[in-house]
CSV table of C-alpha atoms in Angstrom, one decimal:
chain,number,residue,atom,x,y,z
N,26,MET,CA,64.1,27.5,63.1
N,27,SER,CA,63.5,23.9,62.9
N,28,THR,CA,58.9,25.1,62.8
N,29,LEU,CA,59.6,26.8,59.9
N,30,SER,CA,61.5,23.8,58.3
N,31,CYS,CA,58.6,22.2,59.5
N,32,CYS,CA,56.3,24.3,57.7
N,33,GLY,CA,57.7,24.2,54.3
N,34,SER,CA,58.3,20.1,54.1
N,35,ARG,CA,54.4,19.9,54.1
N,36,LEU,CA,53.9,23.0,51.9
N,37,ARG,CA,57.1,21.0,50.0
N,38,SER,CA,54.5,18.0,50.3
N,39,ALA,CA,51.4,20.0,49.0
N,40,ARG,CA,52.5,21.2,46.0
N,41,ARG,CA,53.8,17.7,45.1
N,42,GLY,CA,50.0,16.2,45.4
N,43,VAL,CA,47.9,18.9,43.5
N,44,GLY,CA,50.3,18.5,40.8
N,45,MET,CA,49.9,14.7,41.4
N,46,VAL,CA,46.5,15.1,41.2
N,47,ARG,CA,46.2,17.7,38.3
N,48,GLY,CA,48.5,15.0,36.2
N,49,ALA,CA,46.1,12.5,37.1
N,50,MET,CA,42.9,14.8,36.2
N,51,ARG,CA,45.0,15.8,33.3
N,52,SER,CA,45.6,12.4,32.1
N,53,LYS,CA,42.4,10.6,32.6
N,54,ARG,CA,40.6,14.0,30.0
N,55,ILE,CA,43.4,12.5,27.9
N,56,ARG,CA,42.0,9.4,28.1
N,57,LYS,CA,38.1,9.8,28.0
N,58,SER,CA,39.5,12.2,24.3
N,59,VAL,CA,40.8,9.6,23.0
N,60,ARG,CA,38.3,7.3,23.8
N,61,SER,CA,35.7,9.6,22.0
N,62,PHE,CA,37.9,10.1,19.2
N,63,SER,CA,38.0,6.5,18.6
N,64,LEU,CA,34.4,5.8,19.5
N,65,HIS,CA,33.3,8.6,16.9
N,66,ARG,CA,35.3,7.6,14.2
N,67,ARG,CA,34.1,3.5,14.3
N,68,THR,CA,30.5,4.6,14.1
N,69,ASN,CA,31.2,7.5,11.1
N,70,GLN,CA,32.9,4.7,9.4
N,71,SER,CA,30.7,2.6,9.9
N,72,ASN,CA,27.4,5.1,9.0
N,73,ARG,CA,29.8,4.7,5.5
N,74,ASN,CA,29.9,1.5,5.5
N,75,VAL,CA,26.0,1.1,5.8
N,76,ALA,CA,25.3,4.2,3.1
N,77,TYR,CA,27.8,2.5,0.6
N,78,TYR,CA,26.0,-1.1,1.4
N,79,LEU,CA,23.2,0.9,0.7
N,80,GLY,CA,23.9,2.4,-2.1
N,81,GLY,CA,25.0,-1.2,-3.4
N,82,VAL,CA,21.6,-2.4,-3.1
N,83,ALA,CA,20.1,0.3,-4.6
N,84,VAL,CA,21.7,0.2,-7.8
N,85,LEU,CA,22.2,-4.0,-8.9
N,86,THR,CA,17.9,-3.5,-7.8
N,87,VAL,CA,16.9,-0.8,-10.5
N,88,GLY,CA,19.9,-2.8,-12.8
N,89,LEU,CA,18.3,-6.3,-12.1
N,90,SER,CA,14.6,-4.6,-12.8
N,91,TYR,CA,16.3,-3.8,-16.2
N,92,ALA,CA,17.9,-7.3,-17.2
N,93,ALA,CA,15.0,-8.8,-16.2
N,94,VAL,CA,12.6,-7.6,-18.5
N,95,PRO,CA,13.1,-10.4,-21.6
N,96,LEU,CA,12.7,-12.9,-18.1
N,97,TYR,CA,9.2,-11.7,-17.2
N,98,GLN,CA,8.8,-11.7,-20.3
N,99,ALA,CA,8.7,-15.2,-21.1
N,100,PHE,CA,8.0,-16.1,-17.5
N,101,CYS,CA,4.5,-14.9,-17.2
N,102,GLN,CA,3.4,-15.2,-20.6
N,103,VAL,CA,2.8,-18.6,-19.9
N,104,THR,CA,2.7,-19.1,-16.1
N,105,GLY,CA,0.0,-15.5,-15.8
N,106,TYR,CA,1.8,-15.0,-12.7
N,107,GLY,CA,1.2,-11.5,-11.2
N,108,GLY,CA,-1.8,-10.6,-13.1
N,109,THR,CA,0.1,-10.9,-16.3
N,110,VAL,CA,-1.8,-11.1,-19.1
N,111,GLN,CA,-1.1,-14.8,-20.7
N,112,GLU,CA,0.1,-15.2,-24.5
N,113,GLY,CA,0.0,-17.6,-27.7
N,114,ARG,CA,-1.6,-16.0,-30.7
N,115,GLN,CA,-2.8,-19.7,-31.9
N,116,ALA,CA,-4.6,-20.1,-27.8
N,117,THR,CA,-5.7,-17.1,-28.3
N,118,LEU,CA,-7.3,-17.0,-31.9
N,119,GLU,CA,-9.1,-20.0,-30.4
N,120,LYS,CA,-10.5,-18.2,-27.5
N,121,LEU,CA,-11.6,-15.6,-29.5
N,122,SER,CA,-13.2,-17.4,-31.9
N,123,LYS,CA,-16.0,-19.3,-29.4
N,124,GLY,CA,-18.2,-16.7,-30.5
N,125,GLN,CA,-19.9,-16.9,-26.9
N,126,LYS,CA,-20.3,-14.0,-24.8
N,127,GLY,CA,-21.4,-13.2,-21.4
N,128,LYS,CA,-24.0,-11.5,-19.5
N,129,ARG,CA,-22.8,-9.2,-16.5
N,130,GLU,CA,-20.7,-5.8,-17.2
N,131,ILE,CA,-17.1,-5.9,-16.5
N,132,ILE,CA,-15.6,-2.1,-16.2
N,133,VAL,CA,-11.9,-2.0,-17.0
N,134,LYS,CA,-9.6,0.7,-16.2
N,135,PHE,CA,-6.3,1.4,-17.8
N,136,ASP,CA,-3.2,3.0,-15.9
N,137,ALA,CA,0.2,3.9,-17.2
N,138,GLY,CA,3.8,5.0,-15.7
N,139,THR,CA,7.4,5.0,-16.0
N,140,GLY,CA,10.5,3.7,-14.3
N,141,VAL,CA,13.0,5.5,-13.0
N,142,GLY,CA,15.4,7.7,-15.4
N,143,MET,CA,12.8,7.4,-18.1
N,144,PRO,CA,12.3,11.1,-19.6
N,145,TRP,CA,8.5,9.8,-21.4
N,146,LYS,CA,5.7,10.8,-20.7
N,147,PHE,CA,3.3,7.8,-20.3
N,148,ILE,CA,-0.9,7.8,-20.5
N,149,PRO,CA,-3.9,6.2,-21.8
N,150,LEU,CA,-5.8,8.0,-23.8
N,151,GLN,CA,-9.0,6.8,-21.9
N,152,ARG,CA,-10.0,6.1,-18.1
N,153,GLU,CA,-12.5,3.0,-19.1
N,154,VAL,CA,-13.9,1.1,-21.2
N,155,LYS,CA,-17.2,-1.6,-20.5
N,156,LEU,CA,-17.7,-4.4,-22.0
N,157,VAL,CA,-18.7,-8.5,-21.2
N,158,ALA,CA,-17.0,-11.4,-21.5
N,159,GLY,CA,-16.4,-12.3,-25.0
N,160,GLU,CA,-15.9,-8.7,-26.5
N,161,THR,CA,-12.7,-7.7,-28.1
N,162,ALA,CA,-12.5,-3.8,-27.6
N,163,LEU,CA,-9.3,-1.6,-28.6
N,164,ALA,CA,-7.6,1.1,-26.2
N,165,PHE,CA,-4.9,3.3,-26.4
N,166,TYR,CA,-1.5,4.9,-24.8
N,167,ASN,CA,0.2,7.6,-26.2
N,168,ALA,CA,4.0,8.4,-25.4
N,169,GLU,CA,6.1,11.9,-25.9
N,170,ASN,CA,10.0,11.6,-25.7
N,171,MET,CA,10.3,14.8,-23.3
N,172,ALA,CA,14.0,14.3,-23.6
N,173,GLY,CA,16.1,16.4,-26.1
N,174,LYS,CA,17.5,13.0,-28.0
N,175,PRO,CA,15.7,9.5,-29.4
N,176,MET,CA,15.8,7.9,-27.0
N,177,THR,CA,14.4,3.3,-26.8
N,178,GLY,CA,11.6,2.4,-24.2
N,179,VAL,CA,9.8,-1.1,-23.7
N,180,ALA,CA,6.8,-1.7,-21.5
N,181,THR,CA,5.5,-3.8,-18.0
N,182,TYR,CA,2.4,-4.9,-17.3
N,183,ASN,CA,-0.2,-6.2,-15.7
N,184,VAL,CA,-3.2,-7.0,-14.5
N,185,THR,CA,-5.3,-6.5,-10.8
N,186,PRO,CA,-7.2,-8.1,-9.5
N,187,MET,CA,-4.1,-10.7,-10.0
N,188,LYS,CA,-6.7,-13.6,-10.8
N,189,ALA,CA,-8.8,-12.4,-13.4
N,190,GLY,CA,-5.0,-11.8,-15.6
N,191,LEU,CA,-6.1,-15.9,-16.1
N,192,TYR,CA,-9.0,-14.8,-18.4
N,193,PHE,CA,-7.4,-11.8,-19.5
N,194,ASN,CA,-6.5,-11.8,-23.5
N,195,LYS,CA,-4.4,-9.8,-25.6
N,196,VAL,CA,-4.5,-10.0,-29.1
N,197,GLN,CA,-2.7,-7.7,-30.0
N,198,CYS,CA,-0.2,-4.8,-27.9
N,199,PHE,CA,2.6,-2.8,-27.3
N,200,CYS,CA,4.2,-4.6,-23.8
N,201,PHE,CA,8.1,-5.9,-24.3
N,202,HIS,CA,8.8,-4.3,-27.8
N,203,GLU,CA,10.9,-1.2,-28.0
N,204,GLN,CA,9.4,1.3,-28.3
N,205,ARG,CA,12.2,4.3,-30.3
N,206,LEU,CA,10.9,7.8,-30.3
N,207,GLN,CA,13.2,10.2,-31.9
N,208,GLY,CA,13.8,13.4,-29.7
N,209,ARG,CA,10.1,15.2,-29.1
N,210,GLU,CA,8.6,12.6,-31.0
N,211,ASN,CA,4.6,11.0,-29.7
N,212,VAL,CA,2.8,8.3,-30.9
N,213,ASP,CA,-0.2,6.4,-29.7
N,214,MET,CA,-0.3,2.3,-28.2
N,215,PRO,CA,-3.2,0.6,-29.4
N,216,VAL,CA,-3.9,-2.5,-27.0
N,217,PHE,CA,-7.1,-5.1,-28.4
N,218,PHE,CA,-8.6,-7.2,-25.8
N,219,PHE,CA,-11.0,-9.3,-25.0
N,220,ILE,CA,-11.6,-11.2,-21.6
N,221,ASP,CA,-12.4,-15.0,-21.8
N,222,SER,CA,-16.1,-16.5,-22.0
N,223,ASP,CA,-15.1,-19.0,-19.6
N,224,PHE,CA,-14.7,-15.8,-17.0
N,225,ASP,CA,-18.5,-15.9,-16.2
N,226,GLN,CA,-18.5,-19.8,-15.3
N,227,ASP,CA,-15.3,-18.6,-12.3
N,228,THR,CA,-17.1,-18.9,-8.6
N,229,ARG,CA,-13.9,-16.9,-8.4
N,230,MET,CA,-14.5,-13.9,-10.1
N,231,ASP,CA,-18.0,-13.3,-9.1
N,232,ASP,CA,-16.5,-10.9,-6.5
N,233,VAL,CA,-15.0,-8.9,-9.6
N,234,HIS,CA,-16.4,-5.8,-11.1
N,235,GLU,CA,-13.8,-3.5,-12.5
N,236,ILE,CA,-10.2,-5.0,-14.1
N,237,THR,CA,-6.8,-2.2,-14.1
N,238,LEU,CA,-4.4,-2.9,-16.8
N,239,SER,CA,-1.6,-1.1,-16.3
N,240,TYR,CA,2.1,0.1,-18.2
N,241,THR,CA,4.7,1.0,-16.9
N,242,PHE,CA,7.3,2.1,-19.6
N,243,PHE,CA,10.9,2.1,-19.0
N,244,PRO,CA,14.4,2.7,-20.3
N,245,VAL,CA,16.7,0.6,-22.3
N,246,ASP,CA,19.9,1.3,-23.2
N,247,ASP,CA,21.0,2.6,-26.3
N,248,ASP,CA,24.0,2.9,-27.7
N,249,GLU,CA,22.4,4.5,-31.4
N,250,GLY,CA,20.7,7.2,-29.6
N,251,GLU,CA,23.6,8.5,-27.1
N,252,GLU,CA,26.0,9.0,-30.8
N,253,GLN,CA,23.1,10.8,-32.1
């Protein structure tokens, strides 16, 4: 009888031990699940924060690109920074009146593009022109408003290689002036320019045989166009 009682006691102790082990294992699994959920939640929150940050930077960058056009115009036209042509009506006419012409031929190529949200087709009407320093040339770009409503755009431009911008002079150009086109309207835009005759005298230009004139059109906020 005592033997049976002893065995029963041991069996109950063994069962309690198994129960404790199972309880500990369940508690461990629960803690692990909680940690995993917390880590997953923090990771998702971190990813969302990064996405919000990158989205904000993108919106700010686009907004600044439009707002900076007038400042870009004023700064670059005075300094020639970034290959932008230096402008000044009187100075340009004085350079043109020299009547001096260079000897070596220069190829001027033309490029065009549009900014984000600009539904215009914008292309140069000639691939290139050949001229010498001091000689004037006339080129044309074509813009077509592919939207079904009036839109206003403004173009920025630059010259490459950048160092050649010091000698690239525009007599007439459509850049930095707002251009308003009706829906599906198509217009040709002239560029009348010359390369300063001093170009040939600058040894830094000895390796420059081709110059590219590039324009990019950006949309302008136009309340009038939206109302129509």
